[in-house]
Amino acid sequence: MKTASLTSNIEYNEKRPAIQVLLETETGKEIRIAFKKDQVMKEHKTPFPIVVEIFEGSINFGVNGKAHTLNKGDLVALEGNVPHDLSAITDSIVRISLNKSDSAKRVEDVAKNS
């Protein structure tokens, strides 16, 4: 058994979203992204499907150039290779479920380059 917490040891980065791998299992990875208000992850694609949960706050989630406002409790499933971006309307915590073959480093690189 593995355990993790979405609410423990949250660290925000003043310049860009803060990425932390919470769990890694045989089938996937659970990642927490802590956004300060107005922080952005520029448009990018993942090679695998993802599930995004807005755990806290409010995010504009862009898909193919169209923004969708997501609020606390909302979930989105996105197929691989779909262009998407995230922009924090408020301080927010986002959980992303990645395929095991996907890389947390890829997510970190998107945040660094946004």
mmCIF file of N, CA and C in Angstrom:
data_model
loop_
_atom_site.group_PDB
_atom_site.id
_atom_site.type_symbol
_atom_site.label_atom_id
_atom_site.label_comp_id
_atom_site.label_asym_id
_atom_site.label_seq_id
_atom_site.Cartn_x
_atom_site.Cartn_y
_atom_site.Cartn_z
ATOM 1 N N MET A 1 0.844 -1.183 0.000
ATOM 2 C CA MET A 1 0.000 0.000 0.000
ATOM 3 C C MET A 1 0.886 1.242 0.000
ATOM 4 N N LYS A 2 0.470 2.220 -0.775
ATOM 5 C CA LYS A 2 1.154 3.512 -0.809
ATOM 6 C C LYS A 2 0.148 4.583 -0.426
ATOM 7 N N THR A 3 0.604 5.604 0.256
ATOM 8 C CA THR A 3 -0.282 6.707 0.623
ATOM 9 C C THR A 3 0.362 8.036 0.252
ATOM 10 N N ALA A 4 -0.471 9.038 0.067
ATOM 11 C CA ALA A 4 -0.021 10.400 -0.225
ATOM 12 C C ALA A 4 -1.140 11.346 0.180
ATOM 13 N N SER A 5 -0.818 12.628 0.242
ATOM 14 C CA SER A 5 -1.812 13.637 0.598
ATOM 15 C C SER A 5 -1.751 14.810 -0.363
ATOM 16 N N LEU A 6 -2.918 15.215 -0.838
ATOM 17 C CA LEU A 6 -2.995 16.410 -1.687
ATOM 18 C C LEU A 6 -2.839 17.691 -0.874
ATOM 19 N N THR A 7 -3.021 17.592 0.456
ATOM 20 C CA THR A 7 -3.033 18.811 1.279
ATOM 21 C C THR A 7 -1.802 18.979 2.171
ATOM 22 N N SER A 8 -0.938 17.978 2.242
ATOM 23 C CA SER A 8 0.251 18.088 3.093
ATOM 24 C C SER A 8 1.442 18.641 2.317
ATOM 25 N N ASN A 9 2.243 19.441 3.008
ATOM 26 C CA ASN A 9 3.509 19.946 2.458
ATOM 27 C C ASN A 9 3.346 20.655 1.112
ATOM 28 N N ILE A 10 2.306 21.455 0.975
ATOM 29 C CA ILE A 10 2.093 22.203 -0.264
ATOM 30 C C ILE A 10 3.088 23.354 -0.313
ATOM 31 N N GLU A 11 3.815 23.422 -1.422
ATOM 32 C CA GLU A 11 4.747 24.516 -1.638
ATOM 33 C C GLU A 11 4.394 25.188 -2.956
ATOM 34 N N TYR A 12 4.220 26.506 -2.897
ATOM 35 C CA TYR A 12 3.959 27.284 -4.101
ATOM 36 C C TYR A 12 5.268 27.885 -4.579
ATOM 37 N N ASN A 13 5.422 28.017 -5.872
ATOM 38 C CA ASN A 13 6.558 28.684 -6.472
ATOM 39 C C ASN A 13 6.073 30.060 -6.907
ATOM 40 N N GLU A 14 6.814 31.085 -6.610
ATOM 41 C CA GLU A 14 6.370 32.441 -6.952
ATOM 42 C C GLU A 14 6.387 32.711 -8.453
ATOM 43 N N LYS A 15 7.235 32.019 -9.204
ATOM 44 C CA LYS A 15 7.400 32.322 -10.628
ATOM 45 C C LYS A 15 6.622 31.414 -11.563
ATOM 46 N N ARG A 16 6.384 30.163 -11.129
ATOM 47 C CA ARG A 16 5.696 29.203 -12.014
ATOM 48 C C ARG A 16 5.003 28.147 -11.169
ATOM 49 N N PRO A 17 4.096 27.390 -11.766
ATOM 50 C CA PRO A 17 3.421 26.331 -11.008
ATOM 51 C C PRO A 17 4.427 25.352 -10.404
ATOM 52 N N ALA A 18 4.127 24.864 -9.202
ATOM 53 C CA ALA A 18 4.993 23.913 -8.504
ATOM 54 C C ALA A 18 4.482 22.498 -8.725
ATOM 55 N N ILE A 19 5.351 21.623 -9.209
ATOM 56 C CA ILE A 19 4.993 20.254 -9.557
ATOM 57 C C ILE A 19 5.553 19.301 -8.501
ATOM 58 N N GLN A 20 4.724 18.354 -8.052
ATOM 59 C CA GLN A 20 5.215 17.332 -7.131
ATOM 60 C C GLN A 20 4.566 15.996 -7.460
ATOM 61 N N VAL A 21 5.387 14.954 -7.610
ATOM 62 C CA VAL A 21 4.874 13.596 -7.794
ATOM 63 C C VAL A 21 4.445 13.100 -6.421
ATOM 64 N N LEU A 22 3.174 12.735 -6.292
ATOM 65 C CA LEU A 22 2.649 12.254 -5.015
ATOM 66 C C LEU A 22 2.754 10.741 -4.886
ATOM 67 N N LEU A 23 2.409 10.037 -5.943
ATOM 68 C CA LEU A 23 2.429 8.576 -5.957
ATOM 69 C C LEU A 23 2.863 8.068 -7.317
ATOM 70 N N GLU A 24 3.563 6.952 -7.304
ATOM 71 C CA GLU A 24 3.857 6.247 -8.543
ATOM 72 C C GLU A 24 3.526 4.783 -8.316
ATOM 73 N N THR A 25 2.682 4.232 -9.198
ATOM 74 C CA THR A 25 2.246 2.841 -9.056
ATOM 75 C C THR A 25 2.620 2.063 -10.316
ATOM 76 N N GLU A 26 2.208 0.810 -10.373
ATOM 77 C CA GLU A 26 2.484 -0.013 -11.547
ATOM 78 C C GLU A 26 1.779 0.510 -12.791
ATOM 79 N N THR A 27 0.678 1.235 -12.598
ATOM 80 C CA THR A 27 -0.119 1.665 -13.756
ATOM 81 C C THR A 27 -0.101 3.167 -14.016
ATOM 82 N N GLY A 28 0.350 3.971 -13.069
ATOM 83 C CA GLY A 28 0.299 5.409 -13.311
ATOM 84 C C GLY A 28 1.029 6.232 -12.279
ATOM 85 N N LYS A 29 0.907 7.551 -12.452
ATOM 86 C CA LYS A 29 1.509 8.519 -11.550
ATOM 87 C C LYS A 29 0.459 9.555 -11.174
ATOM 88 N N GLU A 30 0.468 9.986 -9.921
ATOM 89 C CA GLU A 30 -0.414 11.047 -9.444
ATOM 90 C C GLU A 30 0.462 12.264 -9.138
ATOM 91 N N ILE A 31 0.145 13.363 -9.782
ATOM 92 C CA ILE A 31 0.953 14.579 -9.656
ATOM 93 C C ILE A 31 0.093 15.711 -9.127
ATOM 94 N N ARG A 32 0.676 16.514 -8.230
ATOM 95 C CA ARG A 32 0.005 17.716 -7.731
ATOM 96 C C ARG A 32 0.705 18.931 -8.344
ATOM 97 N N ILE A 33 -0.123 19.845 -8.855
ATOM 98 C CA ILE A 33 0.392 21.114 -9.357
ATOM 99 C C ILE A 33 -0.230 22.211 -8.508
ATOM 100 N N ALA A 34 0.613 23.004 -7.848
ATOM 101 C CA ALA A 34 0.150 24.120 -7.024
ATOM 102 C C ALA A 34 0.358 25.412 -7.809
ATOM 103 N N PHE A 35 -0.747 26.063 -8.131
ATOM 104 C CA PHE A 35 -0.732 27.311 -8.893
ATOM 105 C C PHE A 35 -1.001 28.498 -7.974
ATOM 106 N N LYS A 36 -0.225 29.557 -8.112
ATOM 107 C CA LYS A 36 -0.601 30.847 -7.554
ATOM 108 C C LYS A 36 -1.517 31.505 -8.579
ATOM 109 N N LYS A 37 -2.381 32.393 -8.115
ATOM 110 C CA LYS A 37 -3.285 33.117 -9.020
ATOM 111 C C LYS A 37 -2.488 33.689 -10.192
ATOM 112 N N ASP A 38 -3.022 33.547 -11.388
ATOM 113 C CA ASP A 38 -2.480 34.053 -12.648
ATOM 114 C C ASP A 38 -1.292 33.266 -13.199
ATOM 115 N N GLN A 39 -0.842 32.214 -12.524
ATOM 116 C CA GLN A 39 0.214 31.397 -13.113
ATOM 117 C C GLN A 39 -0.360 30.563 -14.254
ATOM 118 N N VAL A 40 0.495 30.252 -15.220
ATOM 119 C CA VAL A 40 0.063 29.616 -16.460
ATOM 120 C C VAL A 40 0.975 28.443 -16.793
ATOM 121 N N MET A 41 0.382 27.416 -17.375
ATOM 122 C CA MET A 41 1.142 26.390 -18.092
ATOM 123 C C MET A 41 0.737 26.546 -19.555
ATOM 124 N N LYS A 42 1.697 26.969 -20.381
ATOM 125 C CA LYS A 42 1.420 27.230 -21.793
ATOM 126 C C LYS A 42 0.924 25.972 -22.504
ATOM 127 N N GLU A 43 0.356 26.191 -23.672
ATOM 128 C CA GLU A 43 -0.185 25.077 -24.452
ATOM 129 C C GLU A 43 0.869 23.989 -24.665
ATOM 130 N N HIS A 44 0.451 22.769 -24.440
ATOM 131 C CA HIS A 44 1.307 21.614 -24.603
ATOM 132 C C HIS A 44 0.441 20.393 -24.887
ATOM 133 N N LYS A 45 1.078 19.266 -25.171
ATOM 134 C CA LYS A 45 0.373 18.004 -25.401
ATOM 135 C C LYS A 45 1.056 16.922 -24.588
ATOM 136 N N THR A 46 0.300 15.920 -24.224
ATOM 137 C CA THR A 46 0.847 14.719 -23.598
ATOM 138 C C THR A 46 0.647 13.560 -24.566
ATOM 139 N N PRO A 47 1.611 12.654 -24.639
ATOM 140 C CA PRO A 47 1.447 11.543 -25.580
ATOM 141 C C PRO A 47 0.414 10.509 -25.139
ATOM 142 N N PHE A 48 -0.026 10.601 -23.883
ATOM 143 C CA PHE A 48 -0.954 9.612 -23.329
ATOM 144 C C PHE A 48 -2.186 10.314 -22.755
ATOM 145 N N PRO A 49 -3.287 9.590 -22.578
ATOM 146 C CA PRO A 49 -4.458 10.180 -21.927
ATOM 147 C C PRO A 49 -4.131 10.614 -20.493
ATOM 148 N N ILE A 50 -4.826 11.651 -20.013
ATOM 149 C CA ILE A 50 -4.675 12.134 -18.642
ATOM 150 C C ILE A 50 -6.048 12.397 -18.045
ATOM 151 N N VAL A 51 -6.100 12.424 -16.717
ATOM 152 C CA VAL A 51 -7.278 12.887 -15.994
ATOM 153 C C VAL A 51 -6.818 14.029 -15.111
ATOM 154 N N VAL A 52 -7.553 15.145 -15.172
ATOM 155 C CA VAL A 52 -7.225 16.351 -14.408
ATOM 156 C C VAL A 52 -8.351 16.604 -13.413
ATOM 157 N N GLU A 53 -7.989 16.800 -12.149
ATOM 158 C CA GLU A 53 -8.950 17.131 -11.096
ATOM 159 C C GLU A 53 -8.586 18.491 -10.516
ATOM 160 N N ILE A 54 -9.569 19.369 -10.403
ATOM 161 C CA ILE A 54 -9.366 20.630 -9.699
ATOM 162 C C ILE A 54 -9.692 20.342 -8.236
ATOM 163 N N PHE A 55 -8.663 20.191 -7.422
ATOM 164 C CA PHE A 55 -8.844 19.849 -6.024
ATOM 165 C C PHE A 55 -9.214 21.082 -5.204
ATOM 166 N N GLU A 56 -8.652 22.219 -5.587
ATOM 167 C CA GLU A 56 -8.909 23.478 -4.882
ATOM 168 C C GLU A 56 -8.777 24.610 -5.883
ATOM 169 N N GLY A 57 -9.639 25.612 -5.784
ATOM 170 C CA GLY A 57 -9.503 26.803 -6.618
ATOM 171 C C GLY A 57 -10.297 26.749 -7.905
ATOM 172 N N SER A 58 -9.781 27.493 -8.892
ATOM 173 C CA SER A 58 -10.467 27.652 -10.171
ATOM 174 C C SER A 58 -9.423 27.861 -11.266
ATOM 175 N N ILE A 59 -9.593 27.143 -12.372
ATOM 176 C CA ILE A 59 -8.624 27.127 -13.473
ATOM 177 C C ILE A 59 -9.353 27.355 -14.791
ATOM 178 N N ASN A 60 -8.744 28.136 -15.679
ATOM 179 C CA ASN A 60 -9.172 28.138 -17.070
ATOM 180 C C ASN A 60 -8.365 27.051 -17.760
ATOM 181 N N PHE A 61 -9.075 26.055 -18.290
ATOM 182 C CA PHE A 61 -8.454 24.917 -18.950
ATOM 183 C C PHE A 61 -8.736 25.046 -20.435
ATOM 184 N N GLY A 62 -7.707 25.363 -21.204
ATOM 185 C CA GLY A 62 -7.870 25.549 -22.643
ATOM 186 C C GLY A 62 -7.668 24.249 -23.388
ATOM 187 N N VAL A 63 -8.578 23.947 -24.299
ATOM 188 C CA VAL A 63 -8.471 22.760 -25.149
ATOM 189 C C VAL A 63 -8.645 23.217 -26.587
ATOM 190 N N ASN A 64 -7.623 22.965 -27.398
ATOM 191 C CA ASN A 64 -7.646 23.396 -28.798
ATOM 192 C C ASN A 64 -8.013 24.868 -28.925
ATOM 193 N N GLY A 65 -7.500 25.709 -28.024
ATOM 194 C CA GLY A 65 -7.712 27.151 -28.106
ATOM 195 C C GLY A 65 -8.998 27.649 -27.484
ATOM 196 N N LYS A 66 -9.845 26.775 -26.935
ATOM 197 C CA LYS A 66 -11.095 27.206 -26.294
ATOM 198 C C LYS A 66 -10.992 27.009 -24.786
ATOM 199 N N ALA A 67 -11.224 28.082 -24.009
ATOM 200 C CA ALA A 67 -11.099 28.019 -22.547
ATOM 201 C C ALA A 67 -12.368 27.472 -21.903
ATOM 202 N N HIS A 68 -12.170 26.613 -20.907
ATOM 203 C CA HIS A 68 -13.250 26.051 -20.097
ATOM 204 C C HIS A 68 -12.912 26.356 -18.642
ATOM 205 N N THR A 69 -13.821 27.004 -17.928
ATOM 206 C CA THR A 69 -13.584 27.290 -16.516
ATOM 207 C C THR A 69 -13.909 26.056 -15.697
ATOM 208 N N LEU A 70 -12.914 25.590 -14.928
ATOM 209 C CA LEU A 70 -13.075 24.427 -14.064
ATOM 210 C C LEU A 70 -12.916 24.884 -12.625
ATOM 211 N N ASN A 71 -13.778 24.389 -11.764
ATOM 212 C CA ASN A 71 -13.770 24.779 -10.364
ATOM 213 C C ASN A 71 -13.542 23.571 -9.472
ATOM 214 N N LYS A 72 -13.315 23.848 -8.194
ATOM 215 C CA LYS A 72 -13.076 22.811 -7.200
ATOM 216 C C LYS A 72 -14.044 21.646 -7.398
ATOM 217 N N GLY A 73 -13.471 20.437 -7.495
ATOM 218 C CA GLY A 73 -14.285 19.236 -7.657
ATOM 219 C C GLY A 73 -14.473 18.785 -9.086
ATOM 220 N N ASP A 74 -14.168 19.638 -10.058
ATOM 221 C CA ASP A 74 -14.353 19.266 -11.465
ATOM 222 C C ASP A 74 -13.256 18.310 -11.930
ATOM 223 N N LEU A 75 -13.629 17.405 -12.817
ATOM 224 C CA LEU A 75 -12.717 16.445 -13.431
ATOM 225 C C LEU A 75 -12.793 16.569 -14.941
ATOM 226 N N VAL A 76 -11.659 16.358 -15.595
ATOM 227 C CA VAL A 76 -11.600 16.357 -17.054
ATOM 228 C C VAL A 76 -10.743 15.181 -17.494
ATOM 229 N N ALA A 77 -11.207 14.416 -18.462
ATOM 230 C CA ALA A 77 -10.410 13.366 -19.094
ATOM 231 C C ALA A 77 -10.026 13.857 -20.478
ATOM 232 N N LEU A 78 -8.764 13.722 -20.808
ATOM 233 C CA LEU A 78 -8.259 14.233 -22.078
ATOM 234 C C LEU A 78 -7.446 13.145 -22.764
ATOM 235 N N GLU A 79 -7.737 12.893 -24.025
ATOM 236 C CA GLU A 79 -6.956 11.925 -24.791
ATOM 237 C C GLU A 79 -5.549 12.465 -25.037
ATOM 238 N N GLY A 80 -4.652 11.596 -25.418
ATOM 239 C CA GLY A 80 -3.300 12.008 -25.755
ATOM 240 C C GLY A 80 -3.264 12.872 -27.005
ATOM 241 N N ASN A 81 -2.215 13.681 -27.123
ATOM 242 C CA ASN A 81 -1.955 14.529 -28.289
ATOM 243 C C ASN A 81 -2.995 15.613 -28.517
ATOM 244 N N VAL A 82 -3.717 16.018 -27.469
ATOM 245 C CA VAL A 82 -4.680 17.117 -27.572
ATOM 246 C C VAL A 82 -4.039 18.362 -26.960
ATOM 247 N N PRO A 83 -3.882 19.450 -27.736
ATOM 248 C CA PRO A 83 -3.280 20.672 -27.190
ATOM 249 C C PRO A 83 -4.147 21.243 -26.064
ATOM 250 N N HIS A 84 -3.503 21.563 -24.934
ATOM 251 C CA HIS A 84 -4.230 22.133 -23.797
ATOM 252 C C HIS A 84 -3.304 23.050 -23.000
ATOM 253 N N ASP A 85 -3.911 23.968 -22.254
ATOM 254 C CA ASP A 85 -3.168 24.886 -21.400
ATOM 255 C C ASP A 85 -3.973 25.133 -20.136
ATOM 256 N N LEU A 86 -3.296 25.631 -19.098
ATOM 257 C CA LEU A 86 -3.947 25.902 -17.820
ATOM 258 C C LEU A 86 -3.555 27.295 -17.354
ATOM 259 N N SER A 87 -4.534 28.016 -16.815
ATOM 260 C CA SER A 87 -4.306 29.356 -16.267
ATOM 261 C C SER A 87 -5.104 29.470 -14.974
ATOM 262 N N ALA A 88 -4.414 29.811 -13.885
ATOM 263 C CA ALA A 88 -5.065 29.845 -12.568
ATOM 264 C C ALA A 88 -5.843 31.143 -12.384
ATOM 265 N N ILE A 89 -7.139 31.016 -12.145
ATOM 266 C CA ILE A 89 -8.000 32.164 -11.845
ATOM 267 C C ILE A 89 -7.796 32.567 -10.387
ATOM 268 N N THR A 90 -7.590 31.570 -9.523
ATOM 269 C CA THR A 90 -7.302 31.778 -8.102
ATOM 270 C C THR A 90 -6.145 30.849 -7.730
ATOM 271 N N ASP A 91 -5.589 31.002 -6.525
ATOM 272 C CA ASP A 91 -4.642 29.995 -6.048
ATOM 273 C C ASP A 91 -5.351 28.653 -6.156
ATOM 274 N N SER A 92 -4.678 27.661 -6.731
ATOM 275 C CA SER A 92 -5.344 26.391 -7.037
ATOM 276 C C SER A 92 -4.415 25.204 -6.842
ATOM 277 N N ILE A 93 -5.033 24.071 -6.548
ATOM 278 C CA ILE A 93 -4.315 22.804 -6.497
ATOM 279 C C ILE A 93 -4.973 21.877 -7.517
ATOM 280 N N VAL A 94 -4.143 21.365 -8.429
ATOM 281 C CA VAL A 94 -4.625 20.504 -9.502
ATOM 282 C C VAL A 94 -3.933 19.152 -9.370
ATOM 283 N N ARG A 95 -4.718 18.096 -9.490
ATOM 284 C CA ARG A 95 -4.175 16.734 -9.481
ATOM 285 C C ARG A 95 -4.257 16.200 -10.894
ATOM 286 N N ILE A 96 -3.162 15.619 -11.365
ATOM 287 C CA ILE A 96 -3.140 15.019 -12.694
ATOM 288 C C ILE A 96 -2.772 13.552 -12.557
ATOM 289 N N SER A 97 -3.571 12.705 -13.177
ATOM 290 C CA SER A 97 -3.280 11.275 -13.235
ATOM 291 C C SER A 97 -2.645 10.984 -14.587
ATOM 292 N N LEU A 98 -1.385 10.519 -14.539
ATOM 293 C CA LEU A 98 -0.630 10.231 -15.759
ATOM 294 C C LEU A 98 -0.522 8.733 -15.985
ATOM 295 N N ASN A 99 -0.420 8.357 -17.235
ATOM 296 C CA ASN A 99 -0.101 6.992 -17.621
ATOM 297 C C ASN A 99 1.301 6.656 -17.124
ATOM 298 N N LYS A 100 1.541 5.426 -16.754
ATOM 299 C CA LYS A 100 2.848 4.982 -16.263
ATOM 300 C C LYS A 100 3.969 5.317 -17.248
ATOM 301 N N SER A 101 3.684 5.266 -18.539
ATOM 302 C CA SER A 101 4.708 5.534 -19.555
ATOM 303 C C SER A 101 5.015 7.017 -19.715
ATOM 304 N N ASP A 102 4.163 7.876 -19.172
ATOM 305 C CA ASP A 102 4.381 9.322 -19.252
ATOM 306 C C ASP A 102 5.417 9.723 -18.206
ATOM 307 N N SER A 103 5.940 10.935 -18.352
ATOM 308 C CA SER A 103 7.032 11.381 -17.503
ATOM 309 C C SER A 103 6.661 12.605 -16.677
ATOM 310 N N ALA A 104 6.913 12.543 -15.382
ATOM 311 C CA ALA A 104 6.706 13.715 -14.527
ATOM 312 C C ALA A 104 7.649 14.837 -14.953
ATOM 313 N N LYS A 105 8.820 14.482 -15.442
ATOM 314 C CA LYS A 105 9.772 15.499 -15.907
ATOM 315 C C LYS A 105 9.177 16.299 -17.063
ATOM 316 N N ARG A 106 8.417 15.640 -17.920
ATOM 317 C CA ARG A 106 7.778 16.354 -19.034
ATOM 318 C C ARG A 106 6.858 17.428 -18.487
ATOM 319 N N VAL A 107 6.090 17.109 -17.445
ATOM 320 C CA VAL A 107 5.185 18.084 -16.833
ATOM 321 C C VAL A 107 5.993 19.224 -16.203
ATOM 322 N N GLU A 108 7.073 18.890 -15.514
ATOM 323 C CA GLU A 108 7.934 19.907 -14.915
ATOM 324 C C GLU A 108 8.512 20.833 -15.981
ATOM 325 N N ASP A 109 8.921 20.268 -17.114
ATOM 326 C CA ASP A 109 9.475 21.088 -18.199
ATOM 327 C C ASP A 109 8.445 22.042 -18.769
ATOM 328 N N VAL A 110 7.188 21.604 -18.867
ATOM 329 C CA VAL A 110 6.125 22.493 -19.342
ATOM 330 C C VAL A 110 5.991 23.676 -18.381
ATOM 331 N N ALA A 111 5.980 23.397 -17.075
ATOM 332 C CA ALA A 111 5.851 24.463 -16.076
ATOM 333 C C ALA A 111 7.031 25.416 -16.144
ATOM 334 N N LYS A 112 8.228 24.892 -16.303
ATOM 335 C CA LYS A 112 9.433 25.740 -16.359
ATOM 336 C C LYS A 112 9.431 26.656 -17.565
ATOM 337 N N ASN A 113 8.861 26.183 -18.668
ATOM 338 C CA ASN A 113 8.892 26.944 -19.923
ATOM 339 C C ASN A 113 7.644 27.786 -20.140
ATOM 340 N N SER A 114 6.788 27.882 -19.124
ATOM 341 C CA SER A 114 5.544 28.644 -19.285
ATOM 342 C C SER A 114 5.736 30.080 -18.805
#
